Amino acid sequence: MSLADDERAYPVVGLSLADQLAAEGLVAGVLLVPERRLPLGGPVVVKIGGARIALGREVAHRVMVRGVPDVGVRAPRESAP
Amino acid sequence: MNCSPAGSACVDEARQGTDAVPTIALVGRPNVGKSTLFARATGRYAEASNAPGTTVATARRRVDVDGRPADLVDLPGTASLTAPIGEETVFWSLLLRARPDAILVVADAGDLARHLPLALACRDLGLPIVLAANLADEAASRGVSVDTGRLSQLLAAPVHRTSGRSGLGVADAVVDAVRLGARRIAVRSGTSSPRSTIPARAYPLDVEAAIERRASEWGSVRSLGAAAAGSASWELADLVGVGAMSSRGAATLDLAAIVDPARWAVGRRWAGQVVARSASRADRRPLAERLGTWSVAPWPGIPLFIAVTLGILLAMMAIGSVLSSLLTTVWQATASPAIRAAVSVAVPDATVGRALLWGLDDGVLSMLAVGIPYILTFYVLLAFLEDSGYLTSVAVLTDRVLGTLGLSGRVSIPILAATGCNVPAIYGTRLLASRRERVLASFLITMTPCSARIAVVSGALVPFAGVGPALAAFGVIACLTLAGGLLANRLVPGRQSTIVLELAPIRRPILGHVARKAWWRFGSFVRAAMPLMVVGSIVLGFLYETGLIWRLTTVLDPVMVGWLGLPSVAGLALVFAFLRKELALQLLATLAIVQLGQGAASIGSFMSAGQLFVYAVVTAVSFPCIATLAALTGELGRRTAMAMSGATIAIALLAGGIIARALGVA
């Protein structure tokens, strides 16, 4: 599943590049909200809490998330929980 | 309570004083206002901006707190103690080399969940901490309030609401940090009995158990010496051995993979307990947040980026030329006649007197006409952009383009900074992940026109050829930089990294901060450039007045005249530009003034518009100045620095010759 397909919230369940991503708060258990996917293979911008993080497409592909319908979580449009 | 800078005792980059003076390290995530708080606490400007990685080196200054001296150390922003911030630098090492007695952790009051993990990591090191819930005024405007009392209980450390911008709570936070630091010194020296400094365990039991097991192993390092650390980091072992870090701290660094997620969970839980949000304000989406979202969208983000770039160039040319006329007129009307009269009286030898006037009058005049107006204007514009938080949006927008050069968008921040000065930009590449990225980025930086080179291009072309040719020259330079980057990407082996970057919030810059930052950088520039300009001009004056100059220029004639179609003396100015790039035009201006009389317009009669175009492009792209070369050598080694310099000369001469033929000047 691509991160930037919609605006739902996804609980993160696994990571690659763990150190770098953990420093940005992208650890298993957090909710992230995809905000924008730049064209031509550009970065994906996600919201984690009050922060906006740009992830290169290669990194974004390594972030494993679980679909919202499984857990019934949906983040508000304007701000992440 | 009193917290004030200690006047002349303020020093940078060096540990001053004795061990009895508490040292307080400021630690925080990038863009949390740490350097602004540092500047507020010390009463002196510190290089800071609303962009990650502004503070790459450390700054140390002494303050007076209730009559007690203390050293404050500003460290680079870091997202974590365990994540690498560069191939060869580990933040905890940088932190502990500062030998702090306490840590002042600067966190964003509006986003505590994101900042508490770093505070926990600092606490785990075994040093006393104070938490500054910074940007508290900004958080309050968004309806966010923090229960500092409750957070202080949870963290087992003092917590203060602070604002580096307004000064709110800064003195109190520093006073607490100094008090804790002084107590630690007293305990270590045996003049005070230790209190229990072990805070309540915060992590899940299994994580705590793992930490305890590893900490007991590190405990043997403390008692038996660093050799007991086995294969562990020798530096870490040394720090534990001398008591600069607790065994628990070393254990948490070792076990980052399991401790970091636990810290984030604790941070979220604690933030949930201490942060209250006003419902009515939380529903509103601030304009700044909307601007932040738009700035990374292809529409209107990319047109906005192009508009901002062109706007900077045009504003610099327009404001720079007005300032140039003003400063030139004032100098010629006031200082110039006085200096000429004084030299004629004090120096009886006419040749020596004229040579001195090359530096004291013409040299300063050409700096006022060419260097200062454009550079000052540029520094103001750059400071405004930095403080607005826009630069990280540029990093996201340019990531794909920079990807074709083997770089991530993160590089755009040092490259944009390079348009001010290449040297700090090269130091800024320390934040990049690999040596390959640092080499490629540094090469692009050396080809990126700094404010001095922009001033050369603007000053040479705008008055004598017009704005159009000046913009065309910048276009040519951009194309050459791109071509050089593509070539370097093919030649330098290694794997490309990818961007992971927190976007800075868009903020309205405080004009006072912008002015102070621009003035501080401008002062640094003038102090470095003016002596070189004056002395260089005097040396050139002697060469000219004694006729030696024409023998030296003969050596350069085959390239300058034969290949580039420039006057032979232009080569000499280019060689002198190795000292400071702005000398390239100012010495030309000085030559023109001496040869053809007063007034910047004389450059136009000294060289044609086509020749000035070639000269501007060659100067902008070719060999870095001596300061840049020193920075490159220090960061990447002599061979790499020389290879880069040779490559820029080859590209500049090749392109210059082709352009000269296209324009019919050679």
XYZ file of C-alpha atoms in Angstrom:
747
model
C 0.000 0.000 0.000
C 1.390 3.377 -0.919
C 1.440 5.907 1.875
C 0.122 8.859 -0.051
C -2.975 7.344 -1.559
C -5.435 8.934 0.822
C -5.726 10.858 4.062
C -6.530 8.063 6.475
C -4.361 7.329 9.488
C -2.182 4.234 9.594
C -0.615 2.619 12.642
C 3.012 1.836 11.849
C 3.820 -1.820 12.491
C 7.368 -2.171 11.200
C 10.316 -0.160 9.902
C 13.456 -0.272 7.907
C 16.167 2.385 8.282
C 15.155 2.166 11.890
C 17.610 4.576 13.459
C 16.979 7.473 11.125
C 13.245 7.031 11.168
C 13.052 6.500 14.918
C 14.808 9.821 15.402
C 11.950 11.450 13.539
C 9.389 9.693 15.682
C 8.461 7.105 13.087
C 8.398 4.114 15.390
C 6.050 1.170 15.571
C 2.780 2.191 17.131
C 2.557 5.819 16.022
C -0.175 7.050 13.734
C 0.858 8.776 10.560
C -1.257 10.721 8.113
C -0.035 10.992 4.521
C -0.292 14.615 3.449
C 1.196 14.800 -0.012
C 3.015 12.729 -2.584
C 5.172 14.819 -4.880
C 5.137 13.881 -8.574
C 7.875 12.181 -10.608
C 8.988 9.992 -7.723
C 9.445 12.890 -5.324
C 9.151 12.614 -1.539
C 6.062 11.736 0.445
C 5.085 14.201 3.172
C 3.469 12.624 6.234
C 2.184 14.073 9.495
C 3.147 12.457 12.772
C 1.598 14.224 15.693
C 2.227 17.896 15.120
C 5.240 17.353 12.860
C 5.433 17.039 9.088
C 8.096 14.679 7.797
C 9.307 14.361 4.218
C 10.288 10.816 3.302
C 12.096 9.924 0.108
C 10.053 7.542 -1.979
C 12.530 4.727 -1.347
C 12.145 5.191 2.404
C 8.385 5.518 2.199
C 8.202 2.169 0.459
C 9.961 0.560 3.410
C 7.517 1.841 6.012
C 5.022 -0.911 6.688
C 1.584 0.218 7.774
C -1.659 -1.516 8.571
C -4.854 -0.488 6.828
C -7.290 1.589 8.838
C -10.381 -0.571 8.379
C -8.714 -3.321 10.464
C -8.443 -1.105 13.517
C -11.112 1.454 12.863
C -8.834 4.427 13.270
C -9.287 7.568 11.210
C -7.349 10.718 11.854
C -9.000 14.110 11.576
C -8.198 15.920 8.341
C -6.635 18.984 9.902
C -4.348 17.489 12.523
C -3.030 14.112 13.447
C -3.981 12.725 16.871
C 17.807 36.283 40.262
C 20.196 37.477 37.665
C 21.304 35.923 34.415
C 23.406 38.103 32.232
C 26.266 37.854 29.806
C 29.632 38.316 31.409
C 30.753 40.960 28.987
C 34.293 40.481 27.871
C 34.338 36.964 29.242
C 32.086 35.822 26.407
C 34.061 33.502 24.172
C 33.262 31.028 21.415
C 34.534 27.602 20.599
C 36.850 27.208 23.533
C 36.452 25.951 27.034
C 37.355 28.782 29.331
C 37.772 28.883 33.027
C 38.192 26.158 35.575
C 36.342 22.989 36.418
C 34.615 24.866 39.237
C 32.593 26.785 36.664
C 29.470 24.803 35.784
C 29.036 24.006 32.117
C 25.497 23.786 30.805
C 24.872 22.158 27.423
C 21.829 23.179 25.408
C 20.341 20.170 23.629
C 17.256 20.078 21.462
C 15.788 18.921 18.198
C 16.505 21.061 15.148
C 14.338 24.120 14.752
C 13.195 24.274 18.359
C 14.632 27.745 18.959
C 17.658 26.522 20.883
C 20.134 29.003 19.459
C 17.650 31.848 19.921
C 17.298 30.830 23.565
C 21.095 30.604 23.814
C 21.420 34.114 22.378
C 18.777 35.393 24.808
C 20.530 33.791 27.783
C 23.977 35.052 26.838
C 22.913 38.424 25.482
C 24.814 37.867 22.270
C 23.663 36.791 18.862
C 24.256 33.145 17.968
C 23.921 31.818 14.468
C 20.404 30.407 14.342
C 17.570 30.061 11.905
C 14.273 28.354 11.289
C 16.024 25.574 9.399
C 17.569 22.355 10.692
C 21.308 22.182 10.943
C 22.048 25.864 11.337
C 24.320 25.253 14.292
C 26.845 22.773 13.001
C 29.687 23.615 15.347
C 29.361 24.366 19.040
C 29.450 27.803 20.648
C 30.506 28.363 24.270
C 29.847 31.569 26.173
C 30.185 32.588 29.788
C 27.286 34.096 31.702
C 26.884 35.409 35.205
C 24.063 33.756 37.151
C 23.347 35.275 40.558
C 27.017 36.218 40.848
C 28.189 32.762 39.811
C 29.961 32.325 36.448
C 28.732 29.518 34.213
C 29.476 28.394 30.679
C 26.636 27.799 28.255
C 27.351 25.537 25.281
C 25.104 25.583 22.226
C 25.218 22.247 20.404
C 23.894 21.323 16.975
C 20.245 20.348 16.842
C 19.743 16.612 17.017
C 16.726 14.403 16.673
C 18.149 11.753 18.983
C 21.295 10.852 20.851
C 21.661 7.608 18.964
C 20.824 8.522 15.380
C 23.860 9.380 13.278
C 24.066 13.030 12.262
C 27.022 12.389 10.004
C 29.276 9.581 9.031
C 31.990 10.473 11.506
C 30.122 12.344 14.205
C 27.960 10.945 16.950
C 26.000 13.491 18.875
C 26.495 12.031 22.358
C 30.202 12.199 21.750
C 29.972 15.872 20.815
C 27.743 16.479 23.819
C 29.993 14.794 26.334
C 33.162 16.310 24.882
C 31.651 19.631 25.957
C 31.953 18.199 29.503
C 28.584 19.470 30.698
C 27.638 19.425 34.359
C 23.968 19.712 33.450
C 21.867 19.681 30.308
C 19.253 22.256 29.436
C 16.920 20.352 27.126
C 15.009 22.697 24.840
C 11.667 21.248 23.731
C 8.726 22.565 21.729
C 5.891 23.277 24.166
C 3.447 22.876 21.296
C 4.617 19.367 20.431
C 5.948 17.811 23.626
C 5.259 14.238 22.548
C 7.867 14.693 19.852
C 10.466 16.305 22.098
C 10.204 14.355 25.357
C 12.076 11.289 24.005
C 15.219 13.409 23.641
C 14.771 14.728 27.184
C 14.496 11.145 28.428
C 17.616 10.186 26.506
C 19.524 13.060 28.110
C 18.241 12.100 31.533
C 19.386 8.527 30.965
C 22.964 9.732 30.484
C 23.073 10.352 34.227
C 23.491 14.121 34.036
C 21.016 16.485 35.720
C 18.613 18.032 33.239
C 16.283 21.012 33.104
C 13.510 21.064 30.516
C 12.713 24.339 28.750
C 9.251 24.025 27.200
C 10.187 26.550 24.550
C 8.074 28.407 21.984
C 5.510 28.596 24.796
C 4.045 31.828 23.407
C 3.558 30.231 20.008
C 1.934 27.190 21.626
C -0.362 29.416 23.670
C -1.507 31.211 20.537
C -2.575 27.810 19.208
C -4.463 27.079 22.430
C -1.841 24.647 23.801
C -0.898 24.824 27.471
C 1.526 22.664 29.463
C 1.192 21.597 33.105
C 4.839 22.182 33.978
C 4.392 21.043 37.582
C 3.074 17.647 36.573
C 5.696 17.267 33.860
C 8.386 18.137 36.371
C 7.135 15.327 38.613
C 7.115 12.813 35.773
C 10.527 13.810 34.503
C 12.016 14.287 37.987
C 13.580 17.521 36.744
C 12.735 21.237 36.731
C 10.509 22.323 33.836
C 10.035 25.913 32.664
C 7.837 27.525 30.042
C 10.216 29.546 27.899
C 10.342 31.681 24.806
C 13.719 32.526 23.360
C 12.107 35.241 21.266
C 10.500 37.126 24.166
C 12.788 35.956 26.953
C 9.927 34.357 28.900
C 11.319 31.951 31.516
C 14.803 31.785 29.977
C 16.620 33.196 32.992
C 14.776 30.860 35.380
C 15.648 27.818 33.287
C 19.307 28.808 33.108
C 19.440 29.511 36.839
C 18.046 26.047 37.605
C 20.483 24.394 35.198
C 23.443 26.233 36.729
C 22.275 25.330 40.228
C 22.105 21.642 39.310
C 25.420 21.819 37.509
C 27.094 23.455 40.504
C 25.654 20.808 42.803
C 27.053 18.061 40.579
C 30.473 19.685 40.730
C 30.228 19.890 44.522
C 29.264 16.224 44.771
C 32.088 15.147 42.482
C 34.603 17.189 44.436
C 33.343 15.785 47.722
C 32.226 19.121 49.169
C 28.582 18.077 49.117
C 26.831 14.807 49.809
C 25.059 13.206 46.868
C 21.294 13.175 46.704
C 19.406 10.429 45.037
C 19.699 11.277 41.360
C 18.087 8.140 39.999
C 14.674 9.114 38.658
C 11.681 6.824 38.638
C 11.920 4.187 35.938
C 9.775 5.179 33.006
C 10.049 2.297 30.568
C 8.252 -1.062 30.438
C 9.636 -3.716 32.779
C 11.266 -5.822 30.061
C 13.095 -2.754 28.694
C 14.190 -1.722 32.176
C 15.444 -5.237 32.865
C 17.498 -5.226 29.665
C 18.939 -1.832 30.566
C 19.841 -3.031 34.053
C 21.651 -6.090 32.688
C 23.654 -4.045 30.211
C 24.289 -1.327 32.790
C 25.844 -3.841 35.155
C 28.280 -4.809 32.382
C 29.130 -1.140 31.902
C 29.551 -0.887 35.648
C 32.549 -3.161 35.336
C 34.021 -0.700 32.875
C 33.866 2.003 35.507
C 35.532 -0.169 38.121
C 38.010 -2.040 35.932
C 38.796 0.531 33.260
C 37.995 0.981 29.623
C 39.635 -2.318 28.633
C 36.687 -4.153 30.178
C 34.430 -2.709 27.512
C 35.625 -5.321 25.046
C 34.475 -4.510 21.550
C 32.330 -1.581 22.649
C 33.158 1.932 21.544
C 36.401 3.029 23.195
C 35.121 6.573 23.435
C 31.979 5.409 25.186
C 34.099 3.262 27.495
C 36.336 6.204 28.326
C 33.363 8.416 29.118
C 31.887 5.788 31.427
C 35.285 5.161 32.954
C 35.769 8.786 33.983
C 32.189 9.169 35.149
C 31.135 11.573 32.409
C 28.257 9.235 31.644
C 26.436 6.745 33.812
C 26.465 3.016 33.184
C 22.742 3.306 32.563
C 23.414 5.967 29.925
C 25.863 3.731 28.099
C 23.400 0.857 28.327
C 20.588 2.912 26.774
C 22.890 3.929 23.930
C 23.778 0.275 23.368
C 20.151 -0.769 23.454
C 18.783 2.075 21.331
C 16.787 -0.335 19.188
C 14.543 -1.263 22.116
C 14.858 1.889 24.238
C 14.000 4.435 21.520
C 10.497 3.060 20.806
C 9.893 2.900 24.561
C 10.921 6.563 24.880
C 8.487 7.594 22.173
C 5.707 5.691 23.903
C 6.538 7.377 27.223
C 6.708 10.760 25.483
C 3.245 10.307 24.013
C 1.840 9.113 27.339
C 3.323 11.959 29.348
C 2.352 14.559 26.769
C -1.196 13.257 26.986
C -1.102 13.860 30.743
C 0.384 17.351 30.771
C -0.804 19.058 27.583
C -4.196 20.719 27.358
C -5.642 22.119 24.148
C -8.271 24.765 23.875
C -10.998 23.146 21.781
C -12.092 26.338 20.048
C -8.564 27.176 18.893
C -7.565 23.609 18.064
C -10.310 23.446 15.446
C -8.829 26.374 13.553
C -6.122 25.633 11.060
C -3.549 28.420 11.289
C -2.564 30.288 8.157
C 1.076 29.298 8.737
C 0.122 25.619 8.593
C -1.779 26.148 5.353
C 1.195 28.008 3.911
C 3.422 25.111 4.926
C 1.162 22.686 3.089
C 1.015 24.853 -0.029
C 4.746 25.431 -0.079
C 5.465 21.742 -0.784
C 2.644 21.239 -3.247
C 3.655 21.291 -6.926
C 1.021 24.003 -7.289
C 1.582 26.650 -6.011
C 4.858 25.469 -4.472
C 7.005 25.280 -7.632
C 5.885 28.636 -9.112
C 6.397 30.147 -5.669
C 9.926 28.731 -5.510
C 10.776 30.138 -8.957
C 9.272 33.492 -7.987
C 11.232 33.593 -4.727
C 14.507 32.751 -6.495
C 14.017 35.382 -9.205
C 12.738 37.854 -6.620
C 15.918 37.499 -4.585
C 18.134 38.079 -7.616
C 16.135 41.088 -8.817
C 15.839 42.612 -5.350
C 19.549 42.209 -4.813
C 20.344 43.903 -8.096
C 17.876 46.749 -7.535
C 18.638 47.477 -3.888
C 22.336 46.788 -4.397
C 22.725 49.315 -7.199
C 20.898 52.020 -5.194
C 23.104 51.361 -2.159
C 26.151 51.296 -4.407
C 25.413 54.774 -5.830
C 24.701 56.127 -2.378
C 27.827 54.757 -0.706
C 30.062 55.726 -3.632
C 28.777 59.291 -3.648
C 29.195 59.685 0.094
C 32.728 58.236 0.038
C 33.867 60.399 -2.859
C 32.401 63.507 -1.253
C 33.764 62.977 2.249
C 36.446 60.387 2.959
C 38.248 60.258 -0.370
C 39.487 63.896 -0.429
C 40.569 63.662 3.203
C 42.517 60.427 2.661
C 44.206 61.765 -0.452
C 45.212 64.937 1.364
C 46.523 62.998 4.362
C 48.592 60.606 2.214
C 50.078 63.437 0.168
C 51.218 65.085 3.391
C 52.398 61.961 5.233
C 54.103 60.143 2.317
C 56.646 62.250 0.445
C 57.445 59.599 -2.180
C 54.896 60.005 -4.970
C 55.047 56.375 -6.154
C 54.569 54.969 -2.643
C 51.800 57.485 -1.989
C 49.916 56.509 -5.145
C 50.324 52.816 -4.307
C 48.906 53.398 -0.830
C 45.944 55.232 -2.319
C 45.173 52.140 -4.400
C 44.249 50.424 -1.149
C 43.181 53.170 1.220
C 41.001 55.057 -1.212
C 40.341 53.144 -4.430
C 40.254 49.758 -2.701
C 37.707 50.857 -0.134
C 35.768 52.746 -2.790
C 35.461 49.713 -5.018
C 34.367 47.616 -2.036
C 31.681 50.173 -1.239
C 30.641 50.222 -4.878
C 30.654 46.509 -5.638
C 30.914 44.237 -2.613
C 29.119 45.716 0.328
C 25.811 46.845 -1.236
C 25.010 43.511 -2.834
C 26.275 41.327 -0.018
C 24.414 43.232 2.684
C 21.221 43.078 0.655
C 21.634 39.376 0.086
C 22.278 38.619 3.741
C 19.051 40.370 4.716
C 17.052 38.410 2.137
C 18.642 35.089 3.108
C 18.063 35.695 6.824
C 14.405 36.453 6.114
C 13.997 33.220 4.156
C 15.776 31.165 6.814
C 13.672 32.504 9.650
C 10.459 31.989 7.699
C 11.053 28.212 7.685
C 10.718 28.110 3.920
C 14.066 26.430 3.296
C 12.892 22.949 4.306
C 10.014 23.279 1.852
C 12.606 24.021 -0.819
C 14.412 20.828 0.216
C 11.266 18.795 -0.456
C 10.501 20.528 -3.745
C 14.027 20.093 -5.079
C 14.530 16.512 -3.906
C 13.667 14.984 -7.250
C 15.894 17.371 -9.233
C 18.796 16.906 -6.853
C 18.206 13.164 -7.084
C 19.470 13.311 -10.678
C 22.737 14.672 -9.246
C 22.987 11.814 -6.756
C 21.842 13.918 -3.835
C 18.775 14.246 -1.660
C 16.744 17.416 -1.277
C 18.329 17.931 2.121
C 21.371 19.245 0.262
C 19.372 22.221 -0.988
C 19.690 23.855 2.445
C 23.509 24.083 2.445
C 23.421 24.953 -1.252
C 21.041 27.829 -0.572
C 23.264 28.863 2.320
C 26.187 28.720 -0.112
C 24.663 31.593 -2.016
C 25.573 33.609 1.077
C 29.018 32.108 1.707
C 30.479 28.771 0.607
C 32.449 28.161 3.805
C 29.627 27.597 6.334
C 27.752 25.706 3.634
C 30.646 23.250 3.334
C 30.639 22.815 7.108
C 26.884 22.293 6.841
C 27.448 19.195 4.711
C 28.604 17.416 7.881
C 24.937 16.694 8.443
C 24.754 14.581 5.306
C 24.722 10.836 5.622
C 27.695 9.667 3.562
C 31.064 10.873 2.325
C 29.830 10.522 -1.239
C 27.002 12.934 -0.539
C 29.375 15.330 1.184
C 31.789 15.250 -1.766
C 29.046 15.803 -4.337
C 27.376 18.505 -2.259
C 30.677 20.279 -1.589
C 31.470 20.265 -5.300
C 28.103 21.806 -6.104
C 28.656 24.347 -3.344
C 32.020 25.427 -4.762
C 30.317 26.002 -8.101
C 27.392 27.828 -6.518
C 27.991 31.586 -6.656
C 28.340 32.982 -3.147
C 27.183 36.506 -2.375
C 30.606 37.826 -3.381
C 30.447 36.108 -6.742
C 26.827 37.161 -7.192
C 28.023 40.676 -6.477
C 30.708 40.308 -9.152
C 28.177 39.143 -11.734
C 25.624 41.812 -10.760
C 28.178 44.576 -10.373
C 29.872 43.782 -13.671
C 26.816 43.303 -15.815
C 23.854 45.262 -14.426
C 25.402 48.744 -14.781
C 27.210 48.114 -18.091
C 25.148 45.488 -19.909
C 21.749 45.495 -18.198
C 19.608 43.163 -16.101
C 18.941 40.774 -19.003
C 22.589 39.820 -19.556
C 23.038 39.502 -15.778
C 20.145 37.024 -15.579
C 21.542 35.228 -18.633
C 24.897 34.927 -16.874
C 23.197 33.396 -13.838
C 21.421 31.000 -16.195
C 24.737 29.973 -17.758
C 26.269 29.492 -14.314
C 23.295 27.356 -13.233
C 23.676 25.203 -16.357
C 27.407 24.775 -15.746
C 26.740 23.860 -12.107
C 24.158 21.314 -13.201
C 26.535 19.857 -15.807
C 29.332 19.693 -13.236
C 26.993 17.981 -10.782
C 25.902 15.387 -13.347
C 29.521 14.651 -14.226
C 30.522 14.345 -10.576
C 27.605 12.007 -9.903
C 28.941 9.663 -12.584
C 32.530 9.860 -11.403
C 32.130 9.542 -7.617
C 31.324 5.944 -6.663
C 28.754 5.030 -4.030
C 25.076 4.798 -3.339
C 22.609 7.648 -3.280
C 20.852 8.397 0.006
C 17.286 9.476 0.357
C 15.559 12.289 2.198
C 14.148 12.009 5.719
C 13.498 15.542 6.905
C 11.225 17.279 9.371
C 9.637 20.303 7.734
C 10.104 23.498 9.685
C 6.870 25.299 10.462
C 6.301 28.461 8.464
C 6.720 31.435 10.800
C 6.584 35.167 10.371
C 10.204 36.255 10.777
C 10.924 38.823 13.463
C 12.476 41.736 11.641
C 14.802 42.512 14.542
C 16.189 38.962 14.426
C 16.554 39.142 10.655
C 18.423 42.434 10.934
C 20.706 41.144 13.707
C 21.512 37.971 11.803
C 22.232 39.838 8.565
C 24.320 42.427 10.388
C 26.281 39.732 12.262
C 27.131 37.899 9.030
C 27.868 41.165 7.287
C 30.223 42.188 10.094
C 32.055 38.853 9.787
C 32.368 39.410 6.058
C 33.682 42.962 6.356
C 36.207 42.014 9.033
C 37.552 39.238 6.824
C 37.363 40.996 3.483
C 38.306 44.608 4.144
C 41.921 44.023 5.255
C 42.487 41.645 2.349
C 40.955 44.139 -0.035
C 43.046 47.035 1.210
C 46.319 45.099 1.391
C 45.659 43.345 -1.929
C 44.955 46.679 -3.574
C 48.135 48.219 -2.147
C 50.233 45.289 -3.421
C 48.554 45.608 -6.785
C 49.206 49.349 -6.634
C 52.922 48.777 -6.155
C 52.944 46.305 -9.027
C 51.148 48.843 -11.202
C 53.091 51.942 -10.185
C 56.430 50.173 -10.626
C 55.409 48.626 -13.945
C 55.919 45.045 -12.715
C 52.288 44.257 -13.283
C 52.723 44.075 -17.032
C 55.470 41.450 -16.716
C 53.235 39.263 -14.527
C 50.237 39.581 -16.757
C 52.309 38.507 -19.767
C 52.468 35.016 -18.254
C 48.686 34.801 -18.260
C 48.182 36.286 -21.711
C 47.830 33.036 -23.672
C 44.805 32.059 -21.580
C 43.366 35.481 -20.778
C 43.861 37.172 -24.124
C 44.241 34.254 -26.484
C 41.533 31.932 -25.177
C 39.106 34.147 -23.235
C 39.530 37.391 -25.172
C 39.977 39.443 -21.996
C 42.428 42.280 -21.277
C 45.681 40.829 -19.979
C 45.358 42.610 -16.625
C 42.071 40.765 -15.988
C 44.095 37.633 -15.330
C 45.857 39.340 -12.461
C 42.566 40.357 -10.915
C 41.376 36.748 -11.239
C 44.511 35.484 -9.496
C 44.036 37.995 -6.680
C 40.426 36.843 -6.420
C 41.796 33.700 -4.818
C 41.982 35.772 -1.630
C 38.386 36.985 -1.821
C 36.138 36.532 -4.802
C 34.809 40.063 -4.637
C 38.361 41.221 -5.331
C 37.935 39.992 -8.891
C 35.741 42.918 -9.794
C 36.942 45.384 -7.226
C 40.526 45.108 -8.453
C 39.294 45.483 -11.985
C 37.387 48.535 -10.797
C 40.484 49.809 -9.043
C 42.551 49.317 -12.203
C 39.907 51.134 -14.173
C 39.727 53.957 -11.645
C 43.500 54.368 -11.676
C 43.780 54.101 -15.433
C 40.683 55.989 -16.471
C 39.718 58.149 -13.522
C 37.124 58.116 -10.741
C 33.735 56.528 -11.075
C 32.452 52.996 -11.449
C 31.424 53.780 -15.018
C 35.053 53.490 -15.984
C 34.721 49.692 -15.926
C 32.503 50.004 -18.956
C 35.231 51.719 -20.907
C 37.831 49.303 -19.630
C 36.022 46.201 -20.906
C 33.185 45.623 -23.352
C 29.863 44.118 -22.252
C 30.839 40.811 -23.891
C 34.171 40.719 -22.091
C 32.464 41.488 -18.780
C 30.022 38.622 -19.419
C 32.891 36.180 -19.992
C 34.816 37.552 -17.021
C 31.778 37.296 -14.715
C 31.038 33.675 -15.686
C 34.668 32.565 -15.378
C 35.002 34.271 -11.997
C 31.756 32.806 -10.690
C 32.517 29.223 -11.663
C 36.288 28.954 -11.331
C 38.596 28.258 -8.441
C 37.146 28.726 -4.941
C 38.517 31.443 -2.698
C 41.213 30.612 -0.153
C 38.699 30.289 2.717
C 36.600 27.818 0.732
C 39.687 25.835 -0.241
C 40.724 25.650 3.414
C 37.246 24.446 4.394
C 37.265 21.833 1.621
C 40.707 20.610 2.652
C 39.687 20.368 6.286
C 36.435 18.547 5.574
C 37.371 16.266 2.676
C 41.154 16.151 2.480
C 43.744 17.859 0.308
C 43.452 15.552 -2.701
C 39.698 15.919 -2.965
C 39.906 19.683 -2.457
C 42.544 20.066 -5.156
C 40.631 17.805 -7.537
C 37.501 19.902 -7.052
C 39.398 23.130 -7.572
C 41.019 21.793 -10.742
C 37.651 20.654 -12.049
C 36.093 24.083 -11.509
C 39.000 25.783 -13.302
C 38.702 23.401 -16.246
C 34.930 23.910 -16.497
C 35.263 27.701 -16.172
C 37.994 28.042 -18.798
C 36.312 25.691 -21.237
C 32.962 27.423 -20.905
C 34.559 30.888 -20.915
C 36.376 30.224 -24.178
C 33.247 28.907 -25.845
C 31.171 31.880 -24.640
C 33.896 34.323 -25.747
C 33.743 32.904 -29.249
C 29.967 32.899 -29.267
C 29.954 36.577 -28.257
C 32.735 37.478 -30.677
C 35.166 38.754 -28.066
C 37.845 36.138 -28.839
